[in-house]
XYZ file of C-alpha atoms in Angstrom:
395
model
C 0.003 -0.001 0.000
C 2.799 2.339 0.904
C 4.467 1.634 -2.440
C 1.344 2.615 -4.369
C 1.007 5.895 -2.475
C 4.671 6.755 -3.103
C 4.322 5.974 -6.810
C 1.256 8.186 -6.982
C 3.020 11.062 -5.259
C 5.972 10.633 -7.615
C 3.659 10.784 -10.653
C 1.989 13.955 -9.368
C 5.358 15.548 -8.665
C 6.542 14.626 -12.150
C 3.461 16.241 -13.721
C 3.924 19.421 -11.680
C 7.579 19.601 -12.695
C 6.720 19.241 -16.390
C 4.040 21.953 -16.178
C 6.415 24.308 -14.384
C 9.085 23.802 -17.055
C 6.715 24.144 -20.026
C 7.512 27.219 -22.096
C 5.880 28.211 -25.360
C 7.958 29.349 -28.337
C 7.464 32.730 -29.961
C 7.319 33.367 -33.685
C 8.205 36.164 -36.091
C 5.999 36.179 -39.191
C 7.359 36.994 -42.642
C 5.614 37.074 -46.014
C 6.995 34.818 -48.727
C 4.219 35.534 -51.246
C 1.293 37.961 -51.063
C -0.295 36.967 -54.378
C -1.426 33.423 -53.607
C -4.785 32.640 -55.210
C -5.913 29.784 -52.954
C -2.875 27.900 -51.634
C -4.446 24.439 -51.657
C -1.428 22.361 -50.620
C 2.069 22.746 -49.184
C 5.152 20.530 -49.176
C 8.722 20.999 -47.964
C 11.612 19.357 -49.824
C 15.019 20.101 -51.307
C 14.144 20.740 -54.944
C 17.544 21.711 -56.390
C 19.928 19.597 -54.303
C 21.601 22.421 -52.367
C 20.760 20.743 -49.024
C 18.313 23.506 -48.111
C 14.584 22.764 -47.693
C 12.458 24.642 -50.213
C 8.728 25.428 -50.064
C 6.432 23.916 -52.696
C 2.852 25.071 -53.245
C -0.111 23.784 -55.223
C -1.982 26.965 -56.025
C -5.144 27.449 -58.094
C -3.438 27.536 -61.500
C 0.232 27.041 -60.602
C 2.546 24.442 -59.108
C 5.512 26.419 -57.773
C 8.566 26.211 -55.558
C 10.216 28.944 -53.512
C 13.992 28.680 -53.386
C 15.610 28.792 -49.951
C 16.909 31.253 -48.729
C 15.979 33.985 -51.255
C 12.452 32.552 -51.613
C 12.536 33.275 -55.328
C 9.383 31.834 -56.894
C 9.840 29.281 -59.711
C 6.964 27.835 -61.742
C 7.010 24.054 -62.060
C 3.752 23.763 -64.009
C 0.888 25.992 -65.027
C -2.766 25.111 -65.597
C -2.360 21.339 -65.615
C -6.141 21.108 -66.068
C -8.915 23.595 -66.704
C -10.055 23.083 -63.116
C -7.946 23.962 -60.066
C -4.826 22.222 -58.806
C -5.519 20.779 -55.362
C -2.564 18.867 -53.858
C 1.152 18.171 -54.093
C 3.645 15.521 -52.948
C 7.378 16.229 -52.840
C 10.189 14.057 -51.487
C 13.589 12.737 -52.496
C 12.504 9.133 -53.054
C 15.592 7.859 -54.900
C 18.378 9.304 -52.723
C 19.875 11.688 -55.286
C 19.317 14.695 -53.010
C 16.607 16.232 -55.204
C 12.848 15.966 -54.714
C 10.468 14.036 -56.908
C 7.185 15.921 -57.333
C 3.627 14.859 -58.104
C 0.497 16.983 -58.204
C -3.269 16.569 -58.168
C -5.646 18.726 -60.179
C -9.051 18.788 -61.860
C -10.647 19.811 -58.576
C -14.435 19.760 -58.506
C -15.789 17.982 -55.413
C -19.329 18.162 -56.784
C -18.408 16.010 -59.789
C -17.794 12.484 -58.532
C -17.698 11.002 -62.024
C -15.408 13.010 -64.294
C -13.287 15.281 -62.076
C -9.751 14.748 -60.852
C -6.262 14.340 -62.295
C -2.872 13.023 -61.137
C 0.453 14.073 -62.648
C 4.067 13.102 -62.129
C 6.301 16.045 -62.980
C 9.628 15.356 -64.739
C 12.254 18.035 -63.970
C 14.478 19.644 -66.597
C 18.228 19.923 -66.011
C 17.565 23.448 -64.749
C 14.870 22.925 -62.160
C 13.937 26.610 -62.153
C 12.355 26.062 -65.579
C 9.012 24.364 -66.231
C 8.728 20.607 -65.658
C 7.117 18.029 -67.955
C 3.773 16.707 -66.671
C 2.984 13.015 -67.106
C -0.726 12.239 -66.624
C -1.497 9.124 -64.565
C -4.619 7.104 -63.870
C -6.942 8.785 -61.380
C -10.172 8.436 -59.470
C -12.696 11.317 -59.275
C -12.215 14.080 -56.665
C -8.446 13.563 -56.190
C -7.765 15.508 -53.010
C -4.594 14.538 -51.062
C -1.328 12.766 -51.948
C 1.939 11.840 -50.231
C 5.026 9.753 -50.958
C 4.844 6.810 -48.535
C 7.403 4.064 -47.793
C 6.276 0.512 -48.668
C 7.310 -2.881 -47.279
C 10.334 -3.012 -49.606
C 11.591 0.320 -48.282
C 10.712 2.071 -51.548
C 8.283 4.962 -51.930
C 4.830 4.765 -53.466
C 2.642 7.724 -54.320
C -0.501 7.392 -52.199
C -3.509 9.333 -53.486
C -6.789 9.761 -51.619
C -9.912 11.184 -53.247
C -12.480 13.069 -51.211
C -15.433 11.008 -52.452
C -16.075 7.615 -53.981
C -17.048 7.350 -57.616
C -20.671 8.431 -58.057
C -20.886 9.385 -54.383
C -23.599 11.920 -53.480
C -23.607 13.891 -50.212
C -21.079 11.545 -48.657
C -23.192 8.488 -49.480
C -22.576 5.646 -51.900
C -19.322 3.975 -52.901
C -16.298 4.575 -50.694
C -13.237 6.548 -51.776
C -10.570 4.432 -53.512
C -7.228 5.129 -51.817
C -4.590 4.154 -54.376
C -0.884 3.328 -54.171
C 1.024 4.174 -57.373
C 4.267 2.286 -58.145
C 6.764 4.506 -59.951
C 8.444 2.701 -62.888
C 12.067 3.306 -63.852
C 10.755 5.305 -66.786
C 8.000 7.513 -65.334
C 6.407 7.842 -68.777
C 5.572 4.144 -68.743
C 2.508 2.726 -66.997
C 2.368 3.144 -63.222
C 0.851 0.060 -61.549
C -1.765 0.893 -58.928
C -3.145 -0.933 -55.896
C -6.385 -0.175 -54.080
C -5.503 0.080 -50.397
C -9.027 0.734 -49.186
C -12.396 1.684 -50.665
C -14.715 1.606 -47.659
C -14.495 5.139 -46.223
C -16.341 8.322 -47.184
C -15.126 11.930 -47.299
C -11.480 10.946 -46.752
C -10.309 14.513 -46.368
C -6.703 13.935 -45.262
C -4.190 11.309 -44.146
C -0.831 11.118 -42.370
C 1.954 8.617 -43.200
C 3.256 7.299 -39.864
C 5.785 4.763 -38.615
C 3.444 2.857 -36.301
C 5.363 -0.411 -35.929
C 8.839 -1.782 -36.604
C 8.412 -3.031 -40.151
C 9.764 -0.928 -43.047
C 6.366 0.128 -44.367
C 4.703 3.293 -43.173
C 1.126 3.044 -42.028
C -1.581 5.599 -42.817
C -3.703 7.512 -40.321
C -6.832 8.419 -42.283
C -9.443 10.999 -41.345
C -12.907 10.270 -42.726
C -16.610 10.776 -42.221
C -16.676 7.547 -40.205
C -13.794 8.609 -37.908
C -10.042 8.018 -37.794
C -8.497 4.769 -38.999
C -5.059 3.152 -39.099
C -4.301 1.417 -42.396
C -1.474 -1.137 -42.211
C 0.176 -2.406 -45.421
C 2.655 -4.819 -43.809
C 0.716 -8.034 -44.536
C -0.301 -9.683 -47.780
C -3.402 -7.484 -47.773
C -3.889 -4.030 -46.198
C -5.747 -4.105 -42.900
C -7.693 -1.285 -41.269
C -8.352 -0.556 -37.579
C -10.569 2.204 -36.207
C -8.989 4.419 -33.528
C -11.288 7.446 -33.405
C -15.060 7.467 -33.662
C -17.348 9.965 -35.331
C -18.553 11.628 -32.138
C -17.410 14.930 -33.623
C -18.892 14.184 -37.041
C -15.824 12.347 -38.304
C -12.352 13.771 -38.940
C -11.195 16.151 -41.646
C -7.551 16.581 -40.630
C -5.366 14.120 -38.699
C -1.747 14.064 -37.532
C 0.240 11.829 -35.175
C 2.184 13.174 -32.192
C 4.048 12.116 -29.027
C 3.095 13.015 -25.443
C 5.611 13.893 -22.705
C 5.134 10.396 -21.276
C 6.427 8.970 -24.562
C 3.075 7.582 -25.674
C 1.390 8.413 -28.962
C -1.545 10.687 -29.526
C -3.231 11.937 -32.664
C -4.932 15.257 -33.272
C -7.930 15.900 -35.493
C -10.091 18.695 -36.853
C -13.720 17.615 -36.542
C -15.790 17.378 -38.633
C -14.395 18.090 -42.097
C -13.934 21.901 -42.337
C -15.144 21.893 -38.750
C -15.080 23.734 -35.451
C -13.318 21.303 -33.141
C -9.701 20.467 -32.417
C -9.515 17.158 -30.562
C -6.689 14.921 -29.353
C -6.900 11.168 -28.850
C -4.766 9.240 -26.383
C -4.320 5.485 -26.186
C -6.511 3.897 -23.508
C -4.758 2.218 -20.584
C -6.702 -0.978 -21.199
C -8.296 -2.084 -24.447
C -11.978 -1.264 -24.742
C -14.640 -3.299 -26.498
C -14.699 -0.952 -29.461
C -10.937 -0.309 -29.469
C -11.414 3.461 -29.691
C -8.969 5.891 -28.144
C -9.826 8.494 -25.504
C -11.022 11.777 -27.008
C -10.347 15.217 -25.520
C -11.581 18.471 -27.073
C -8.978 21.245 -26.980
C -10.904 23.925 -28.875
C -14.439 24.140 -30.253
C -14.225 27.677 -31.625
C -12.578 27.049 -35.004
C -14.413 28.353 -38.061
C -13.503 26.138 -40.991
C -10.605 24.209 -39.461
C -8.477 23.095 -42.392
C -4.871 22.417 -41.388
C -3.023 20.697 -38.582
C 0.508 19.612 -37.622
C 2.052 17.818 -34.648
C 5.718 18.508 -33.914
C 8.104 19.644 -31.180
C 8.364 23.366 -31.868
C 9.201 24.135 -28.208
C 12.089 21.617 -28.064
C 10.326 20.046 -25.091
C 11.043 16.438 -26.045
C 7.376 15.921 -26.935
C 4.998 17.321 -29.518
C 2.679 20.297 -29.686
C -0.318 20.770 -32.014
C -0.559 23.569 -34.578
C -4.006 24.216 -36.047
C -5.206 26.705 -38.672
C -8.658 27.726 -39.855
C -9.949 29.703 -42.815
C -13.610 30.754 -42.170
C -14.423 30.213 -45.848
C -17.488 32.118 -47.089
C -17.918 33.799 -43.709
C -16.680 37.387 -44.194
C -15.923 39.272 -41.003
C -15.029 36.098 -39.091
C -11.529 36.075 -37.653
C -9.065 33.508 -38.964
C -5.680 32.368 -37.755
C -3.335 29.783 -36.302
C -3.039 28.484 -32.732
C -0.478 26.337 -30.923
C -1.438 23.871 -28.186
C 1.001 22.144 -25.796
C 0.415 19.459 -23.141
C 0.787 20.802 -19.595
C 1.302 17.373 -18.030
C 2.900 14.131 -19.044
C -0.336 12.381 -19.976
C -1.884 15.206 -22.004
C -4.850 15.652 -19.684
C -4.380 19.444 -19.656
C -3.183 21.667 -22.492
C -1.965 25.248 -22.803
C -2.608 27.353 -25.896
C -1.258 30.435 -27.604
C -2.142 32.415 -30.711
C 0.419 32.325 -33.515
C -1.548 34.454 -36.014
C -4.649 36.484 -35.206
C -6.637 37.214 -38.371
C -3.688 37.432 -40.756
C -3.871 33.894 -42.155
C -7.022 32.278 -43.572
C -5.260 28.954 -43.351
C -5.805 26.559 -46.224
C -2.788 24.409 -45.397
C 0.214 24.451 -43.050
C 3.263 22.387 -42.287
C 6.401 22.635 -40.132
C 10.094 22.419 -40.988
C 13.443 23.873 -39.926
C 13.926 26.175 -42.908
C 16.986 28.087 -41.689
C 18.924 25.246 -40.067
C 18.911 26.739 -36.579
C 17.547 23.567 -34.998
C 14.071 25.022 -34.388
C 10.972 24.085 -36.369
C 9.229 26.911 -38.202
C 5.578 27.055 -39.304
C 4.764 27.509 -42.986
C 1.176 28.379 -43.921
C -0.805 29.300 -47.030
C -3.885 31.490 -46.824
C -6.978 31.361 -48.990
C -8.949 34.578 -48.383
C -5.778 36.336 -47.167
C -3.951 35.395 -50.407
C -0.631 34.841 -48.663
C 2.178 32.421 -47.945
C 3.935 33.044 -44.629
C 6.800 31.635 -42.625
C 6.491 31.948 -38.866
C 10.140 31.883 -37.832
C 10.617 30.087 -34.519
C 12.331 32.430 -32.063
C 12.630 29.790 -29.353
C 10.891 29.512 -25.988
C 9.940 32.600 -24.057
C 12.270 33.470 -21.196
């Protein structure tokens, strides 16, 4: 009995110590571009092989990259389809130090039959010039894409549509999440594999290293909730982690708590009002769902999220942005949330941007090599691309 009491006191003391030491970082905002049309999707990768991370953006009619550190804007492709570009994937997948880039276009979420497009973009010798687009097979309403490591340690292009083919109002066939295998000659046929076709309104996904095998798993936000898709076996398997108590999940990202355990953060529902975090239950429940905690229910059009250690605390914080689309006069911005105790039962928050960023997408990266993660965000109604330079924790 005495041992249990001592352990409890030790746990409380540990939580108090963590809360006392918690310090939030401060940020200095700088404009990279003030003529963004929509800013659908962001990626960070070294485009030209100079060992500096560049910013890539899928804008309404342009696929562009901004060269670090001058942030000179270079056009990769223009007007790939008559309809808008909508997403981008950029990563050095072959180890040559330069990013491979793919893009999604043909954006019309109301057309679940004929919309959508997927392109692989072949770079010229001078990567500041326009790249050659190679059209690939696609499903309607192509919406998000990422390069994801497979069981062989190679990278596939994973593409998730918003809706299933012929889907109406989130009902009907599920969205076909496809893995594309890049051939040696990218102009030849890319083989595809359907990873899942059971979910609806699959707004976003996060490649994660969930277990010890080489393949990355996918955390998928959908109308039905949040799911973990595992490709390690002979056939992909899916497990539900988060329910649809908040109307399903639009955005999802994986993070780590101060106690070393995982959590994931969501925006609920799609384009929603709620930022929630989910922590692994101590004992398995009948439904297998994780414990949900609402951090904020005041978002207006939540549309971007990231989990990373911006405070250099040894655990992750949550960055969330919202855009208030079609609601003029409503304030927009970005907030940062940090756990105040080791188990993530209490969270602190701070405002990163108050009404200067109608956030369509955001990501984090150390752009200047100072060892601190910066926030990069693209704004829809505000027409801007900003870097929020991490100034370190407040003293």
